[in-house]
PDB file of C-alpha atoms in Angstrom:
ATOM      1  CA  UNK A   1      73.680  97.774 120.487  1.00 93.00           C
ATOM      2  CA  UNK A   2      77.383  96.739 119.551  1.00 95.00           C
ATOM      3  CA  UNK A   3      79.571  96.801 122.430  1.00 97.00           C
ATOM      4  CA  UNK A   4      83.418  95.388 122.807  1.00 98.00           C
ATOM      5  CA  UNK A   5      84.884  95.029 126.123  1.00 98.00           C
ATOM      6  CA  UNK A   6      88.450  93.919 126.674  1.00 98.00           C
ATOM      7  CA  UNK A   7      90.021  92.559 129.913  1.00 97.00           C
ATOM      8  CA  UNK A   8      93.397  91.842 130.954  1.00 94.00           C
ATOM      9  CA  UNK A   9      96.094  91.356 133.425  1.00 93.00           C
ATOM     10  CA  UNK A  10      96.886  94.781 134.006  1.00 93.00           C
ATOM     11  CA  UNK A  11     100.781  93.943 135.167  1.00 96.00           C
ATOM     12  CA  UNK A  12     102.968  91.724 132.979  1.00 97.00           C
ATOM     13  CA  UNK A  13     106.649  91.247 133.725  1.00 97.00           C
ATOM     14  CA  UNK A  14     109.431  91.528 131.024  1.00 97.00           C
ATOM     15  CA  UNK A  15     110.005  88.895 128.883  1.00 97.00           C
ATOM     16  CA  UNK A  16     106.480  86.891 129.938  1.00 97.00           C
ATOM     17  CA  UNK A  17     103.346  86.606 127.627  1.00 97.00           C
ATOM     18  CA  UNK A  18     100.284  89.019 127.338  1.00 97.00           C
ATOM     19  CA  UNK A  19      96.857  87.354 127.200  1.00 98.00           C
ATOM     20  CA  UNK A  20      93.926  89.913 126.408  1.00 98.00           C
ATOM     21  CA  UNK A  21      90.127  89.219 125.383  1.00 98.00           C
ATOM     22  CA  UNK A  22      87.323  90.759 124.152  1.00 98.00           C
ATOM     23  CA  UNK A  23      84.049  90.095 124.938  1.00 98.00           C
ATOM     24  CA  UNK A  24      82.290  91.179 122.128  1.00 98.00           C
ATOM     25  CA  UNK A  25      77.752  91.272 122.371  1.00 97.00           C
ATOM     26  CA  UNK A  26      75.770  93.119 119.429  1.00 96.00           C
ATOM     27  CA  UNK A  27      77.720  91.963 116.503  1.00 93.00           C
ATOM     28  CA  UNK A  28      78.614  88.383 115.115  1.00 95.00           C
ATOM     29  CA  UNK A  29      81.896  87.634 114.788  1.00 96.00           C
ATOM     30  CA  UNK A  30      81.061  84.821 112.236  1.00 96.00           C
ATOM     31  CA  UNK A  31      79.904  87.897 109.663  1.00 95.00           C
ATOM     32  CA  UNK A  32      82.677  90.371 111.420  1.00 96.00           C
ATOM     33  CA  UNK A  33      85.829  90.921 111.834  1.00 96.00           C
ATOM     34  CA  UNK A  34      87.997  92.294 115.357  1.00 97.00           C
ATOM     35  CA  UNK A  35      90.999  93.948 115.112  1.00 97.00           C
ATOM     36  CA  UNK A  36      93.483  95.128 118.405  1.00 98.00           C
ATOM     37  CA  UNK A  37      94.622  98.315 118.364  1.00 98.00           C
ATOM     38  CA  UNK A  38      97.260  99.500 121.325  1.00 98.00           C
ATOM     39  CA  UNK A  39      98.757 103.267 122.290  1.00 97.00           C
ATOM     40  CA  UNK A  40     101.243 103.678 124.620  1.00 96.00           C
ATOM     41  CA  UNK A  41     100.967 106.650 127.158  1.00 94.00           C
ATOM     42  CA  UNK A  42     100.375 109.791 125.013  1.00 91.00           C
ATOM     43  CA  UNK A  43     101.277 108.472 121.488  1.00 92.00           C
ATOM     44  CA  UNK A  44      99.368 107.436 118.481  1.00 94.00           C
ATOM     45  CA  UNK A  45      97.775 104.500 117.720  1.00 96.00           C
ATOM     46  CA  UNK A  46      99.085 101.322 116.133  1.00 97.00           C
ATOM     47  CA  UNK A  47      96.865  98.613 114.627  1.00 97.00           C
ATOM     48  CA  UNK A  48      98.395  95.033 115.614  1.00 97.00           C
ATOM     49  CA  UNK A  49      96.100  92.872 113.976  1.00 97.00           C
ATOM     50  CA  UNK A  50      92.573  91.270 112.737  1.00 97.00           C
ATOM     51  CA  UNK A  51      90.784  87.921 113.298  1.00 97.00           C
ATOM     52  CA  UNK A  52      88.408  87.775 110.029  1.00 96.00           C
ATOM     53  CA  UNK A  53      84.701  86.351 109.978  1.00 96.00           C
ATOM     54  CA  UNK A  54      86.520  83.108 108.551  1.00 96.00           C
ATOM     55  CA  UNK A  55      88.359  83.060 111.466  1.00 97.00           C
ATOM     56  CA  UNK A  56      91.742  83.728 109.263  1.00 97.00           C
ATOM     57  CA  UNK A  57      94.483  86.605 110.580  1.00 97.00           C
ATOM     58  CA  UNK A  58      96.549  88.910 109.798  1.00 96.00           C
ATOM     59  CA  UNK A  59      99.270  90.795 111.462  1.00 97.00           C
ATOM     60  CA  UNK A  60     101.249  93.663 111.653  1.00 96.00           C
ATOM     61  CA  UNK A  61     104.885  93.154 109.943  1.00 95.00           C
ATOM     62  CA  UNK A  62     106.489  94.426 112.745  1.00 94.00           C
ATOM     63  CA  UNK A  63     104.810  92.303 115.562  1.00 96.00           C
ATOM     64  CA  UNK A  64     103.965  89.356 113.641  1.00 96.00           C
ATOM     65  CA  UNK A  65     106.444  87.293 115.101  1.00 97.00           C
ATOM     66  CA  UNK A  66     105.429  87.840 118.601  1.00 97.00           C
ATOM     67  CA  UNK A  67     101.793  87.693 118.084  1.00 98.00           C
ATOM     68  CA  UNK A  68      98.675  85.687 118.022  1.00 98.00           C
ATOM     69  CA  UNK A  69      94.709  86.419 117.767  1.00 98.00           C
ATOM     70  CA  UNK A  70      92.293  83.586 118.136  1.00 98.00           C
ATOM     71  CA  UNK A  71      88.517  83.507 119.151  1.00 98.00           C
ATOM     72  CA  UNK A  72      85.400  81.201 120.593  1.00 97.00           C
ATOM     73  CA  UNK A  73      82.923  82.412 118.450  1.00 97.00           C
ATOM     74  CA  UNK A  74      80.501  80.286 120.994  1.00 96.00           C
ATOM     75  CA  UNK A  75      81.387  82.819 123.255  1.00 97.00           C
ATOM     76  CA  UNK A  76      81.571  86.061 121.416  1.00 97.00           C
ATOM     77  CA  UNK A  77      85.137  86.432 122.386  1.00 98.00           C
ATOM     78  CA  UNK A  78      88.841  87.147 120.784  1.00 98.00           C
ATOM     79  CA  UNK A  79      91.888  86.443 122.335  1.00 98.00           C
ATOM     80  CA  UNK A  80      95.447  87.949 121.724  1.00 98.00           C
ATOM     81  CA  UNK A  81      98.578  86.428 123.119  1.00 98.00           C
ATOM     82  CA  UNK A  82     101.679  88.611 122.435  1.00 98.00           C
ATOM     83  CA  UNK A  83     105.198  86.829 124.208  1.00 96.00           C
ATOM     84  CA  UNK A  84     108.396  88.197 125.087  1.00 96.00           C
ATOM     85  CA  UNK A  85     106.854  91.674 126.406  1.00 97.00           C
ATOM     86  CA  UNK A  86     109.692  94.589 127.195  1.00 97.00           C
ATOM     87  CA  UNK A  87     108.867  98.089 128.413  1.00 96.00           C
ATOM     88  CA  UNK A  88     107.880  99.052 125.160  1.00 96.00           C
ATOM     89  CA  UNK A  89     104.625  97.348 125.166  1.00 98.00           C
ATOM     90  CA  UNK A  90     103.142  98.993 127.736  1.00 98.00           C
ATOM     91  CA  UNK A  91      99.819 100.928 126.612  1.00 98.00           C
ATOM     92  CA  UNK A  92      96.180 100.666 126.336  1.00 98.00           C
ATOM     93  CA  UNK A  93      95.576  97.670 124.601  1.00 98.00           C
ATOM     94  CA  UNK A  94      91.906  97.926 122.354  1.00 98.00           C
ATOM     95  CA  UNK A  95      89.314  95.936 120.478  1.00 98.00           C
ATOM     96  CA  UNK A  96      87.530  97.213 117.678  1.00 98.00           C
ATOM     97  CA  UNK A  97      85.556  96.126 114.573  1.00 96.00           C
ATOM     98  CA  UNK A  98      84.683  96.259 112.307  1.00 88.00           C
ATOM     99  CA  UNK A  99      87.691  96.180 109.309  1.00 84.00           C
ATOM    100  CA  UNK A 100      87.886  98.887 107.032  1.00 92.00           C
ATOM    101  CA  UNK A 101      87.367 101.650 109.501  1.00 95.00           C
ATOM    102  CA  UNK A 102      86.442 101.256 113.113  1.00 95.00           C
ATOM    103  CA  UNK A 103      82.863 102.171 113.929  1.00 94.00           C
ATOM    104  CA  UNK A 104      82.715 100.003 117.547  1.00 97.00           C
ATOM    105  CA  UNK A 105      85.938 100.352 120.423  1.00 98.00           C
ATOM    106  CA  UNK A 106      85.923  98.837 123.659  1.00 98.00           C
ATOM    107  CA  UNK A 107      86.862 101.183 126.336  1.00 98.00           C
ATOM    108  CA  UNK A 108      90.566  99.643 126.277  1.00 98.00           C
ATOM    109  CA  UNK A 109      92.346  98.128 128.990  1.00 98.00           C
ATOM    110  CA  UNK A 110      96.139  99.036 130.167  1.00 97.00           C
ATOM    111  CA  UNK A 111      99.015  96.955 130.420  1.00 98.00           C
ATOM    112  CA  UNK A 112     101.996  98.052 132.320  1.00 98.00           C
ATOM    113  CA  UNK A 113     105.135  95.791 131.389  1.00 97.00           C
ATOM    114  CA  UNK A 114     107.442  96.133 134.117  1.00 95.00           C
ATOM    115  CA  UNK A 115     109.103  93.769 137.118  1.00 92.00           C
TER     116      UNK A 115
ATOM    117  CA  UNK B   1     104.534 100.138 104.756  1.00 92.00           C
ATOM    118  CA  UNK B   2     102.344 103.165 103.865  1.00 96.00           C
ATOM    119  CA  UNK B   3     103.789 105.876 106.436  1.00 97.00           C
ATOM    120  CA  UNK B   4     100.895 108.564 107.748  1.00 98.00           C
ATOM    121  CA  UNK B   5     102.409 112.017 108.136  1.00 98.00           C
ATOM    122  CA  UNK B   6     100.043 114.131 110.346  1.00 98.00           C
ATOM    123  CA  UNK B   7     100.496 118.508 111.287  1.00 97.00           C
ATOM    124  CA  UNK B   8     100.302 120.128 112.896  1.00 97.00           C
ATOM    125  CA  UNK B   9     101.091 117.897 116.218  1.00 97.00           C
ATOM    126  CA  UNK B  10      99.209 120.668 118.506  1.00 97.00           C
ATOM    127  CA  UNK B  11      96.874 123.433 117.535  1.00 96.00           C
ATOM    128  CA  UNK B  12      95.789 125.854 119.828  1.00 97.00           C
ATOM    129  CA  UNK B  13      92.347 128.063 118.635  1.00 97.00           C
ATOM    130  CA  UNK B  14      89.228 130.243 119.613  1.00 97.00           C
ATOM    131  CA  UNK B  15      85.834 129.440 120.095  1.00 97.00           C
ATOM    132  CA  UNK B  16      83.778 129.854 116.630  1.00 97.00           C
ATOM    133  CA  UNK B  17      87.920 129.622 114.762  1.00 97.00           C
ATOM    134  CA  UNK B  18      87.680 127.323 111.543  1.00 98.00           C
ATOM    135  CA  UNK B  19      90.357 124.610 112.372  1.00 98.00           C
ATOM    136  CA  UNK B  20      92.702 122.590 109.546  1.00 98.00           C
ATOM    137  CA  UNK B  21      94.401 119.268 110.170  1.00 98.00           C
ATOM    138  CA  UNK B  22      96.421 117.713 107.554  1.00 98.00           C
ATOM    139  CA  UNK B  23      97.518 113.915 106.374  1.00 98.00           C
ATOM    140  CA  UNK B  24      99.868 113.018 104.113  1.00 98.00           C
ATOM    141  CA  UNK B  25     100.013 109.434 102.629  1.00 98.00           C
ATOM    142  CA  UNK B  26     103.618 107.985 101.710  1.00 98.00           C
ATOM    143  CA  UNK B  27     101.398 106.679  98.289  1.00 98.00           C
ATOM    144  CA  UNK B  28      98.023 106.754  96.804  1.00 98.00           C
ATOM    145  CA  UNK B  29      95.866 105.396  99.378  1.00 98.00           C
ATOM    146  CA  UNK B  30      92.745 106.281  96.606  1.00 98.00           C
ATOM    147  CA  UNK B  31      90.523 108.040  99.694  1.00 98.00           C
ATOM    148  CA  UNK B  32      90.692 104.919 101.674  1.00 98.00           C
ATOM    149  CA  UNK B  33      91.018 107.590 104.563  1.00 98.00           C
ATOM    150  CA  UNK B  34      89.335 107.836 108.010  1.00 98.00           C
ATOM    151  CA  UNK B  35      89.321 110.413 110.996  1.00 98.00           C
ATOM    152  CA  UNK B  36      89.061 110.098 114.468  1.00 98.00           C
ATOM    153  CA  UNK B  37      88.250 112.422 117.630  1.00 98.00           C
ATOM    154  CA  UNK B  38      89.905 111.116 121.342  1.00 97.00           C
ATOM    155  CA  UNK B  39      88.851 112.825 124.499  1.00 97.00           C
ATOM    156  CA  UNK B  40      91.326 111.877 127.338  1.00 93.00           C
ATOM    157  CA  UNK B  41      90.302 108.628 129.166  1.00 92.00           C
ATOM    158  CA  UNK B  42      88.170 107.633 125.957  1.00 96.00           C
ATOM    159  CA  UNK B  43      88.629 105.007 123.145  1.00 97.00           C
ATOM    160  CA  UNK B  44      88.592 107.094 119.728  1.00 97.00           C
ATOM    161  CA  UNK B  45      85.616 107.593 118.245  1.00 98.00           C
ATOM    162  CA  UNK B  46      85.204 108.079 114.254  1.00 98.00           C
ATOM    163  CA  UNK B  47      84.204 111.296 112.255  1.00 98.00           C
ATOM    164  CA  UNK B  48      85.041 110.254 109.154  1.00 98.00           C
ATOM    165  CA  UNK B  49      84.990 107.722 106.882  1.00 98.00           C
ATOM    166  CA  UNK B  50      86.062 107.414 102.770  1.00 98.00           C
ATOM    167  CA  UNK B  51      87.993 110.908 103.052  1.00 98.00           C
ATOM    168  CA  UNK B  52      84.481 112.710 102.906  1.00 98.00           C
ATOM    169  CA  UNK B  53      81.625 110.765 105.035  1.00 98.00           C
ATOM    170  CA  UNK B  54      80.369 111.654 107.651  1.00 98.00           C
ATOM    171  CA  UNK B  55      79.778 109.119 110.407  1.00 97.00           C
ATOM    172  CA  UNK B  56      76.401 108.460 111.980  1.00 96.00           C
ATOM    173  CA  UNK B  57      75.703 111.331 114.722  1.00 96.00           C
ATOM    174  CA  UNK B  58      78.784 112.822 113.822  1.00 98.00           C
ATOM    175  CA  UNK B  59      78.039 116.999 113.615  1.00 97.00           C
ATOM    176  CA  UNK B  60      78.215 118.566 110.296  1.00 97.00           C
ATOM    177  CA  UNK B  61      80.710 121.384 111.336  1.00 98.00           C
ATOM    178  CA  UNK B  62      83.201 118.531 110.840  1.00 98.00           C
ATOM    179  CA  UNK B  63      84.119 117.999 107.072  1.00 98.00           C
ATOM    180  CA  UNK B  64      86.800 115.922 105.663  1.00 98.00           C
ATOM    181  CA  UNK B  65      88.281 115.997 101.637  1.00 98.00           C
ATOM    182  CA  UNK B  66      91.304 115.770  99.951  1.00 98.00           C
ATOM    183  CA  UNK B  67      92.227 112.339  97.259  1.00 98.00           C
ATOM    184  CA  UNK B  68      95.939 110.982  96.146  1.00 98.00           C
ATOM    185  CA  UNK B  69      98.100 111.223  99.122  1.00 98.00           C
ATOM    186  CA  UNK B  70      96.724 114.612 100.586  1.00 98.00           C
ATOM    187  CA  UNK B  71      93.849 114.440 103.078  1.00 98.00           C
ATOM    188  CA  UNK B  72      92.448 117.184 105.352  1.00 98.00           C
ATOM    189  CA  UNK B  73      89.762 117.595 108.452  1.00 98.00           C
ATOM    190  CA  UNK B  74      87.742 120.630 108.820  1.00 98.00           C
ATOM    191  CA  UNK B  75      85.903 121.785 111.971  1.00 98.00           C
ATOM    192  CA  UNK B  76      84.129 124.971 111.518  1.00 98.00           C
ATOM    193  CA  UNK B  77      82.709 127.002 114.241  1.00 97.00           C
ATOM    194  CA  UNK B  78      85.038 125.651 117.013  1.00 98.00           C
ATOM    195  CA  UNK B  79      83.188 124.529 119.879  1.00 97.00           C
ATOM    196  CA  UNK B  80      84.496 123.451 123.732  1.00 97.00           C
ATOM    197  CA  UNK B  81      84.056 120.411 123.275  1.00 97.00           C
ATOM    198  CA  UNK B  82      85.812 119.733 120.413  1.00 98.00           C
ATOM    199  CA  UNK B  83      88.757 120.143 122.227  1.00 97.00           C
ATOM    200  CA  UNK B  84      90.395 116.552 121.878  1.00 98.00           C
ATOM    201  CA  UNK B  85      93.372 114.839 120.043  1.00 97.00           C
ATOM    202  CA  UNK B  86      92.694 113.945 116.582  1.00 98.00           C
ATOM    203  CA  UNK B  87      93.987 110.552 114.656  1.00 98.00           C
ATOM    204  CA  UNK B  88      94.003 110.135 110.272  1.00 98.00           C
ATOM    205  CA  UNK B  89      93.842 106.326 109.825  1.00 98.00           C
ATOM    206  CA  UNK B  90      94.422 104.654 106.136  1.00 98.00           C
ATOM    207  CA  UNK B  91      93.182 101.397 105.376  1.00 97.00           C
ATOM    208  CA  UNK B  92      93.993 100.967 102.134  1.00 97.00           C
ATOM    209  CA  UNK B  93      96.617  98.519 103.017  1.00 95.00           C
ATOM    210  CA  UNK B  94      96.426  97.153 106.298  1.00 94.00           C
ATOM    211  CA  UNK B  95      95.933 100.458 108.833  1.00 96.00           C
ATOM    212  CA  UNK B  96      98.259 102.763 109.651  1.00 96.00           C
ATOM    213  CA  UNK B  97      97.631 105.961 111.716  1.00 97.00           C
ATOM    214  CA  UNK B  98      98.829 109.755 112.087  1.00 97.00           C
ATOM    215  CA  UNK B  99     101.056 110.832 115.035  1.00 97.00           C
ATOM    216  CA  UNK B 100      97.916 112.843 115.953  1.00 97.00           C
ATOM    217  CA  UNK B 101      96.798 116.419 116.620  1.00 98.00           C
ATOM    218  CA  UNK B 102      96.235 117.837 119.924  1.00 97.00           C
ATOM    219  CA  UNK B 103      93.615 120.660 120.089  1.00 98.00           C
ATOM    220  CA  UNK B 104      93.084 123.405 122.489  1.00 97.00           C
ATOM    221  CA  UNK B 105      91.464 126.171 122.975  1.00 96.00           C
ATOM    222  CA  UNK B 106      93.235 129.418 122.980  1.00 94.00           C
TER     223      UNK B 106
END
């Protein structure tokens, strides 16, 4: 069966760089596509971005800037890199796929920013 | 940026109570509409999918409809554990979400 699992540092300090990946088993992400998805503490949900089957992305306007998804296929894994963290970006960072609406999650994983 | 307005934010109601939660769309997003159930501790998990389709395993006291800019979820016959926070998503351009709706049991 399809399952996403995302790991993480768990602790970032202000003004560093978030790494994240998802291990992804069940689905091919050379015929899929994995978006990110994050919600702070008790909020909504906002959608950051996609890595396509072709391996092209897109990003949300208002995080572009700050943000990058990549992915070894060879290893059924995609990676997002997010700098200059503040307080703000703390929440439960997940993976999901496929595009249009999100059938498969990973469980999520939190990231606190803070020093 | 299409803007997802979502009410009510909480909604408190008794076992076997038909429930309403409402979406509004900033613009047409032409029933490219999808709703989601969250338990606390849990990644979402969809309901809904094209305004009106229901997901696999999904029961069929929940119902979705509306077209345009005006979407709705239904839950008939209110059970315990349906108690959960519930999330419109549009993917008509991009994805943007509702606020949510948190329901409880009265």
């Amino acid at each position: 069966q399809v399952q996403l699992k995302e790991s993480g540092p768990g602790l970032v300090q202000p003004s560093q760089t978030l790494s994240l990946t998802c291990t992804v088993s069940g689905l091919s992400l050379t015929s899929n596509s994995v978006s990110w998805i994050r919600q702070p503490p008790g909020k909504g949900l906002e959608w950051m971005g996609v890595i396509w089957s072709n391996g092209g992305t897109d990003y949300n306007s208002a995080i572009k800037s700050r943000l990058s998804i990549s992915r070894d296929t060879s290893k059924s894994q995609v990676f997002l890199k997010m700098n200059s963290l503040q307080t703000e970006d703390t929440a439960m960072y997940f993976c999901a796929s496929p595009y249009w609406y999100f059938d498969f999650w990973g469980p999520g994983t939190m990231v606190t920013v803070s020093s | 940026d299409i803007q997802m307005t979502q009410s009510p934010a909480s909604l408190s109601a008794s076992l076997g109570e038909t429930v309403t939660i409402e979406c509004r769309a900033s613009e047409d997003i032409y029933s490219n509409l999808a709703w989601y159930q969250q338990k606390p501790g849990n990644s979402p998990q969809l309901l809904i999918y094209d305004a009106n389709s229901l997901a696999d395993g999904v029961p069929s006291r929940f119902s979705g409809s509306g077209s345009g800019t005006q979407y709705s979820l239904k839950i008939n016959s209110l059970q315990s554990e349906d108690v959960a926070s519930y999330f419109c998503q549009q993917y008509n351009n991009y994805h943007t979400f509702g606020a949510g709706t948190k329901l409880e049991l009265k």
